[in-house]
Coordinates of C-alpha atoms in Angstrom, one line a residue:
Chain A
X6 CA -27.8 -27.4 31.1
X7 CA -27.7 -30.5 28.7
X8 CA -23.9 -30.6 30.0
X9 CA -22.2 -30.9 32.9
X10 CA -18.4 -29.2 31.8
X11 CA -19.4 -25.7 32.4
X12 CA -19.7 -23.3 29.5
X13 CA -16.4 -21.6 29.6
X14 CA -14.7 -24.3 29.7
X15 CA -17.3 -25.7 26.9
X16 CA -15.3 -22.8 25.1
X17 CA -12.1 -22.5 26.0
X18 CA -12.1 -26.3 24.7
X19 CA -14.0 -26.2 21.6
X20 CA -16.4 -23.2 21.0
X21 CA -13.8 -20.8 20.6
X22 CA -11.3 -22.4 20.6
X23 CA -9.6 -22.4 16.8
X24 CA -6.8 -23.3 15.1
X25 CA -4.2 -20.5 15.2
X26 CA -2.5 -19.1 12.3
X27 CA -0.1 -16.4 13.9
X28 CA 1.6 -16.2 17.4
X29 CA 2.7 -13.5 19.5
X30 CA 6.3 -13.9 20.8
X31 CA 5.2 -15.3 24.1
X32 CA 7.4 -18.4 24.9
X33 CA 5.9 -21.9 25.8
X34 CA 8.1 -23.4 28.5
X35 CA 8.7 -26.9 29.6
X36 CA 6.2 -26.5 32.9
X37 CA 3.2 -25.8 30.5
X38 CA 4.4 -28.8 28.2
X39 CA 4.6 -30.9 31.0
X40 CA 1.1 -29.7 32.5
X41 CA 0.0 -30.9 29.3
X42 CA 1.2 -34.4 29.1
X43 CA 0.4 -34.7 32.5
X44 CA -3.4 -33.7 32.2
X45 CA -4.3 -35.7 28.8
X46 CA -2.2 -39.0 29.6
X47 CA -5.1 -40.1 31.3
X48 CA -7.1 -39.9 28.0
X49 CA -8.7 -43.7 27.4
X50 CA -7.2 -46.2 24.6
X51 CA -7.6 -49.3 23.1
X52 CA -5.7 -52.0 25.9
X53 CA -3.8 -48.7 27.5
X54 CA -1.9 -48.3 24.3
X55 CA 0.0 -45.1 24.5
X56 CA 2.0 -45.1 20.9
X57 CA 2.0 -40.9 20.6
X58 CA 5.4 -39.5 21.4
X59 CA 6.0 -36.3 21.1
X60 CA 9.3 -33.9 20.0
X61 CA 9.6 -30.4 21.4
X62 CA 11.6 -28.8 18.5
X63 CA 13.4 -26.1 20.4
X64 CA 17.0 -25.1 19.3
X65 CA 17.2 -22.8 15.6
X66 CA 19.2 -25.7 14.1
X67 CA 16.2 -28.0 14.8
X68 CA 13.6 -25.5 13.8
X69 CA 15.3 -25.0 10.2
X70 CA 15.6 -28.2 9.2
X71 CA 11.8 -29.3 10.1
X72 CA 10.7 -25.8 8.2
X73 CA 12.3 -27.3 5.1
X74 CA 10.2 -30.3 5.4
X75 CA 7.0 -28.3 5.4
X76 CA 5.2 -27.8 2.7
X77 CA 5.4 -24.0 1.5
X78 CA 1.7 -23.0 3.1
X79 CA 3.0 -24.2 6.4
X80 CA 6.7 -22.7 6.6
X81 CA 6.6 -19.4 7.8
X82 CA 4.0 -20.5 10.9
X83 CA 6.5 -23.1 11.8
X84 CA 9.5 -20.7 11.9
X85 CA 7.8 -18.0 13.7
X86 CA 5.5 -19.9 16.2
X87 CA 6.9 -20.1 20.0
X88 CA 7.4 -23.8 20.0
X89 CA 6.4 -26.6 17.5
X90 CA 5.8 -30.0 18.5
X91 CA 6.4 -33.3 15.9
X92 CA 3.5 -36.0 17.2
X93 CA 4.5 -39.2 15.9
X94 CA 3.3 -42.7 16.5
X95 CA 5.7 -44.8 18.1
X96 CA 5.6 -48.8 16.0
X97 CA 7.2 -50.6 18.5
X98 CA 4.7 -49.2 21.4
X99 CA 3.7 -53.0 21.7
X100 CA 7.1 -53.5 24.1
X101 CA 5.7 -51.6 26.9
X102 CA 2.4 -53.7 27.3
X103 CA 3.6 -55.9 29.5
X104 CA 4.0 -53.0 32.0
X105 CA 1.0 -50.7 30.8
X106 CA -1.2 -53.4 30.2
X107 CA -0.1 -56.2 32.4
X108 CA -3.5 -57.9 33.1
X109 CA -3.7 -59.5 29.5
X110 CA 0.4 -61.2 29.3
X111 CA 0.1 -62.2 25.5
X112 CA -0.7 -58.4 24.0
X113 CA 2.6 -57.8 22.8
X114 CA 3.1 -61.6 21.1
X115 CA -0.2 -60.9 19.7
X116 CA 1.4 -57.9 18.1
X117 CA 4.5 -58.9 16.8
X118 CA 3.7 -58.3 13.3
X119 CA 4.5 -54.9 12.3
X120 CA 2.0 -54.8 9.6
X121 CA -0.8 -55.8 12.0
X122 CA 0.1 -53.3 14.9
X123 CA 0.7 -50.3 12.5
X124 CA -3.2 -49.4 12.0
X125 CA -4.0 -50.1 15.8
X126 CA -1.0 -47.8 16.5
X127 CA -1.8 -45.0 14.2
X128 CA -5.3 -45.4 15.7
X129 CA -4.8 -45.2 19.5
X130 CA -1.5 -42.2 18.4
X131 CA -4.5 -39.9 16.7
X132 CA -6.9 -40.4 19.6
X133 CA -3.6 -39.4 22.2
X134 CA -3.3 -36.7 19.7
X135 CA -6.9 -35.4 19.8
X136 CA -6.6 -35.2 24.0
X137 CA -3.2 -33.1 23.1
X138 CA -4.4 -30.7 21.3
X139 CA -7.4 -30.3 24.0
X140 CA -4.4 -30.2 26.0
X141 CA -3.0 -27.6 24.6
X142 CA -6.5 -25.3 25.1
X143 CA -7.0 -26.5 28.3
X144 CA -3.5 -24.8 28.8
X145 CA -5.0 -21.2 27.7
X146 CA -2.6 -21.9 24.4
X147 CA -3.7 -22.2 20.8
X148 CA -2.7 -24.9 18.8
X149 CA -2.0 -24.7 15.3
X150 CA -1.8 -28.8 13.7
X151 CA -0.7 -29.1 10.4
X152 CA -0.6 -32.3 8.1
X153 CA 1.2 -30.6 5.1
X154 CA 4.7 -31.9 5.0
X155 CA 7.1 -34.6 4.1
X156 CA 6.2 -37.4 5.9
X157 CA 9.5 -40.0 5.1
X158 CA 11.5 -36.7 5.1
X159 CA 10.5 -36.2 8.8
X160 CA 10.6 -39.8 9.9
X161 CA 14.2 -40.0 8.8
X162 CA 15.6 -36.4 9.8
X163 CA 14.1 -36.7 13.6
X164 CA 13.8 -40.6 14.4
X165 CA 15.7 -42.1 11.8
X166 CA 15.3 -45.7 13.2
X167 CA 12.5 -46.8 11.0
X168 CA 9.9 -47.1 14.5
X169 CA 8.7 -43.7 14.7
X170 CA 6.0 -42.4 11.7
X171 CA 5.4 -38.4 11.9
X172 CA 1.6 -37.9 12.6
X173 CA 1.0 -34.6 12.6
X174 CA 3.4 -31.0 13.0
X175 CA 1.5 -28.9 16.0
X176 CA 2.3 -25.0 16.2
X177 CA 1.9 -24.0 20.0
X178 CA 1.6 -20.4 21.3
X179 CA -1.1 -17.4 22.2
X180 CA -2.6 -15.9 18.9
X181 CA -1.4 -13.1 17.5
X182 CA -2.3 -10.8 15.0
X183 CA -5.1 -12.0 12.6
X184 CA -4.3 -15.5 14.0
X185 CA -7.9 -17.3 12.3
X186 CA -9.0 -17.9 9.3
X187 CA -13.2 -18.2 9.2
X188 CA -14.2 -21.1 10.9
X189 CA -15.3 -24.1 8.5
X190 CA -18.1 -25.5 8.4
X191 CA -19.0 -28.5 10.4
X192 CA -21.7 -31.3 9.0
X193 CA -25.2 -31.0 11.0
X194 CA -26.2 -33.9 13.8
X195 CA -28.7 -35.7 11.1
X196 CA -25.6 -36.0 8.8
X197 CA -23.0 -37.7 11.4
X198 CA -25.7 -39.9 14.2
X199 CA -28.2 -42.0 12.5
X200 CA -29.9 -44.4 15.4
X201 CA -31.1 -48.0 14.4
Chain B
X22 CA -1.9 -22.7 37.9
X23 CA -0.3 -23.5 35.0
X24 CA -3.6 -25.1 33.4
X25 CA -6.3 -22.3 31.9
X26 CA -8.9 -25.0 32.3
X27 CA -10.3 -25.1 36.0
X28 CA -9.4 -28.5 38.6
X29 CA -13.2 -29.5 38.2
X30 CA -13.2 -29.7 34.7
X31 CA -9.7 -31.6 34.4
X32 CA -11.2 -33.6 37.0
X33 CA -14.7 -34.2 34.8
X34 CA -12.8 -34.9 31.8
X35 CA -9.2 -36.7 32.3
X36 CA -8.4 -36.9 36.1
X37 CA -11.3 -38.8 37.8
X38 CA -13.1 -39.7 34.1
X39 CA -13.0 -43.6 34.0
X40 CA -13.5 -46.0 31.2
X41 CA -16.7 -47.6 32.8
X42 CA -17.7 -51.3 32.9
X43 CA -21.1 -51.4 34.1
X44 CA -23.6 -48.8 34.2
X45 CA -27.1 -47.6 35.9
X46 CA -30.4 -48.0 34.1
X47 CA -30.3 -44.3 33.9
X48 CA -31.3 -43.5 30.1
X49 CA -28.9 -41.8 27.6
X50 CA -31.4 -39.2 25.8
X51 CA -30.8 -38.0 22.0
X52 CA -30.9 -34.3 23.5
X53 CA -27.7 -35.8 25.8
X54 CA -25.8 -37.0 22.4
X55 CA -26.7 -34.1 20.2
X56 CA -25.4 -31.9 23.0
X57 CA -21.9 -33.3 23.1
X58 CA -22.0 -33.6 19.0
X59 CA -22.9 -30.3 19.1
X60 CA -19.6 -29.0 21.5
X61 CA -17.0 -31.8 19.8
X62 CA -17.6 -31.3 16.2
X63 CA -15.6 -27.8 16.4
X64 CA -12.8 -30.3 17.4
X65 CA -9.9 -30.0 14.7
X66 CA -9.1 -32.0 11.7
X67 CA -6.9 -31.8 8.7
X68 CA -8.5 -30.1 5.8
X69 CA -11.4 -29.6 8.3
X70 CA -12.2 -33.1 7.2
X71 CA -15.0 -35.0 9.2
X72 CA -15.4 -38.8 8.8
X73 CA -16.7 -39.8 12.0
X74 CA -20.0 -41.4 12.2
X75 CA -21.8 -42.5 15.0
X76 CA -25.0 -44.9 15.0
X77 CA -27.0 -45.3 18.2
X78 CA -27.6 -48.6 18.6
X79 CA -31.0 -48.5 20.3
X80 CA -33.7 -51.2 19.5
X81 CA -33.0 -54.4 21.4
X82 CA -33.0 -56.3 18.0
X83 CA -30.5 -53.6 16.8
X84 CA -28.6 -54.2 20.1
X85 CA -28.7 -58.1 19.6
X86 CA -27.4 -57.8 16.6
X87 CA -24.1 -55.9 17.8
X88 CA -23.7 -58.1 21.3
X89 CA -23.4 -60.7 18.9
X90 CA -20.5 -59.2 17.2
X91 CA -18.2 -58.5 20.3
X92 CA -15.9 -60.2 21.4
X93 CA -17.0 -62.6 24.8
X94 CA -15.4 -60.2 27.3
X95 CA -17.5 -57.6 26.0
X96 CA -20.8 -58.9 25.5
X97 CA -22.7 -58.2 28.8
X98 CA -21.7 -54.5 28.9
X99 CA -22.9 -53.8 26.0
X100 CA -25.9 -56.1 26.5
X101 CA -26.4 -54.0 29.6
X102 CA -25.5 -50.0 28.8
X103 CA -28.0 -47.7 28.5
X104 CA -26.9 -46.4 25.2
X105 CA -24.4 -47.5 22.7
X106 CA -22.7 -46.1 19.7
X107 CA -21.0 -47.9 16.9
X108 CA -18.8 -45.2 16.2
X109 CA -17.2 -45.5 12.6
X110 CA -14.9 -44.2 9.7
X111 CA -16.7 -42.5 6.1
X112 CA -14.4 -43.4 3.6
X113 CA -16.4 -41.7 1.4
X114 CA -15.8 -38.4 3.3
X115 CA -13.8 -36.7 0.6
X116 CA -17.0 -36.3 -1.2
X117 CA -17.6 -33.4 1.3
X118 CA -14.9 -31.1 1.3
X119 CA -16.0 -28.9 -1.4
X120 CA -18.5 -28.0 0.8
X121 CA -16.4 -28.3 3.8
X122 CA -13.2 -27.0 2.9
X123 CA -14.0 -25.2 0.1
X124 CA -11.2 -22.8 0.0
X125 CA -9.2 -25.9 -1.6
X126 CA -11.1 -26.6 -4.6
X127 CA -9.0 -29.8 -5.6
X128 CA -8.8 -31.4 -2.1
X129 CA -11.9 -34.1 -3.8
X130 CA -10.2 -34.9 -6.5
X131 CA -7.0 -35.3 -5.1
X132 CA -8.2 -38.2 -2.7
X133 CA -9.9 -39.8 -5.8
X134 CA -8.1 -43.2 -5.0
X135 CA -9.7 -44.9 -2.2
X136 CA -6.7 -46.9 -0.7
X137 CA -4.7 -43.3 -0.3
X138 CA -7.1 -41.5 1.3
X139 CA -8.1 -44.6 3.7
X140 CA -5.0 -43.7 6.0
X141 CA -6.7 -39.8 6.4
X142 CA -10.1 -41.2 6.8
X143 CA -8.8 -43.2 9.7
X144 CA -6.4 -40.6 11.2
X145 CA -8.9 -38.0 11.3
X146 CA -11.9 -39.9 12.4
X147 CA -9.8 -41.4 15.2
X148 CA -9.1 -37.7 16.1
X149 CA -12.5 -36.6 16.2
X150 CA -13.6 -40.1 18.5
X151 CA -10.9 -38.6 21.3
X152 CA -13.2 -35.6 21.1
X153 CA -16.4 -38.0 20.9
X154 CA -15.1 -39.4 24.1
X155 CA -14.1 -36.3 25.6
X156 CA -17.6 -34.5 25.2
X157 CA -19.5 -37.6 26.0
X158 CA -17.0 -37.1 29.9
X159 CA -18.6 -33.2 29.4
X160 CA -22.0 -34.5 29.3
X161 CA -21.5 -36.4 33.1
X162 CA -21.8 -39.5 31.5
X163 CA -19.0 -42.4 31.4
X164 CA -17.7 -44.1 28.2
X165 CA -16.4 -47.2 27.7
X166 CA -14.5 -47.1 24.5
X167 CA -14.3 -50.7 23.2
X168 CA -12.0 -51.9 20.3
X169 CA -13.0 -56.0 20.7
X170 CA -15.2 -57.5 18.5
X171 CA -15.7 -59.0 15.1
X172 CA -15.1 -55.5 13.0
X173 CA -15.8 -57.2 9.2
X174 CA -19.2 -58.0 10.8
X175 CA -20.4 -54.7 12.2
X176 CA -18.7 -53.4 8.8
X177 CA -21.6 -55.5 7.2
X178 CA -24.3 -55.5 9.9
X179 CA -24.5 -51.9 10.2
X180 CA -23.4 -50.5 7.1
X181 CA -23.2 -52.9 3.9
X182 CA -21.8 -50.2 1.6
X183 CA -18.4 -51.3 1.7
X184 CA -18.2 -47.3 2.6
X185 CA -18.0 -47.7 6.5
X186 CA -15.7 -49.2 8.7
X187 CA -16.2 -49.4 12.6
X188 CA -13.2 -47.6 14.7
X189 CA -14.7 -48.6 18.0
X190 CA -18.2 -49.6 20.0
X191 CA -18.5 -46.9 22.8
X192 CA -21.0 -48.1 25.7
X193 CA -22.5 -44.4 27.4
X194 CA -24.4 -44.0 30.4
X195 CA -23.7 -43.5 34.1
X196 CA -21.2 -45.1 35.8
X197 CA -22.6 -48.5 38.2
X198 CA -21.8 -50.7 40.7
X199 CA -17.8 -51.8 40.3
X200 CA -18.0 -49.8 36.9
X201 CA -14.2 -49.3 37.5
X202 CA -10.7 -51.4 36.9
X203 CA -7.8 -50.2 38.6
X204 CA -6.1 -47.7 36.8
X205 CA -3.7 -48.8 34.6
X206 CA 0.0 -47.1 34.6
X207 CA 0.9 -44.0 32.6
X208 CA 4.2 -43.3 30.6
X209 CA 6.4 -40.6 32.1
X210 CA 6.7 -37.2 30.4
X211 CA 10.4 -38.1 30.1
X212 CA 9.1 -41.6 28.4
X213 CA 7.1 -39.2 25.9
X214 CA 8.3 -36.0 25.2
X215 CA 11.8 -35.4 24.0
X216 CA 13.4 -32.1 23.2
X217 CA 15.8 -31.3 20.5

């Protein structure tokens, strides 16, 4: 045992775990949302940075108008899956450092600039949204992320206040019916770690 | 139990899994790092893309080299981990995706141009350090995810191709004495996740 998670959790986290492409009608509610969050908030980030927000998009009226900002591969799994989350990267996440980060006083002068926080804020937003979607797993729920969409089209129809950027569109539910595609293949050890 | 994943594993992964600041002399073994590659690299990413690299920084001229580079606050931790890994973006990665992805023939070609595909290189290879981290927390071991040093240097230190750019220095090992902070302060669910 080179590990110490044990191996169905090794599983239900990554080995078998797989991007879903169908759902079954079972809802997702709030509680299992909330478990969620309340699991992978402690993930680590750069100076306790927490710039992912997410939006639970619930009512039909909501639904429609993200499906027509989908590009068309993506549509029909984001109109049928039991709920569909928007994570998006909150630009002005520098505010809160004073509480979240309150040993080091001059983090948010340092980030003033919007142009220089934007990349650590995508950055530390995509980490938050790797833990999620473990989240989501560790919830006994596939997730289903999808990057094909229009981005500005998002940004303006569900934030609209020129802080929030869309960072990915994550279908949430149990598989259904032929829910994988095969599983991709993954580059080998000697490809990814070289030691100096 | 609204969590599938069992207490001890939320526990081993997110709950009671710190970002360490000192560590034992215990070594960090290649059969301990090819483990947790080996469990994180089913982790999801867009177009099954996979930038992440990861050089173990081993040799103590290697090591001197990197200690060098970080920023002062840094320096003796990762002067004094067991093991630690420059973990860092392939720009270049589009170059594997017929292989990778090949059920989208033109994904290659249509990141041709560098700067657009530097924003997916960076989203995705941030995605797949969350999972770094996490499976490195699977393995027993701590991590200590840094993000201050002098990145243009280790760019050209470590890589020289003008290919690579670091995303963060991750020291590895288990935790030692006062390895800990005090937690820092998480944003509500409310503060997060909105419904519409």
């Amino acid at each position: 045992m080179t590990l110490a998670l044990d191996a169905a959790a090794q599983d239900l986290l990554f080995r078998e775990a797989r991007t879903a492409n169908t759902f079954t009608d079972e809802p997702v509610t709030d509680e299992q949302v909330q478990a969620i969050y309340d699991l992978v908030k402690f993930g680590p980030t750069a100076m306790n940075a927490q710039p992912l927000r997410v939006v639970l998009v619930r009512t039909p009226e909501a639904r429609e108008r993200l499906v027509n900002l989908m590009s068309d591969g993506n549509k029909e799994k984001t109109a049928s899956a039991p709920l569909v989350a928007i994570l998006a990267v909150d630009n002005e996440f520098h505010e809160e450092l004073p509480t979240q980060f309150p040993h080091f006083p001059g983090a948010k002068d340092m980030l003033s600039d919007r142009a220089g926080r934007e990349p650590m804020a995508a950055m530390n937003a995509a980490l938050q949204a790797g833990y999620f979607i473990i989240g989501v797993r560790a919830a006994g729920l596939a997730a289903g992320p999808m990057a094909g969409y229009d981005a500005a089209g998002i940004d303006k129809e569900f934030f609209g206040d020129g802080e929030h950027t869309v960072l990915a569109v994550v279908n949430i539910g149990k598989p259904g019916e032929n829910a994988w595609f095969p599983r991709g293949p993954r580059l080998a050890y000697d490809e990814v770690v070289t030691t100096v």
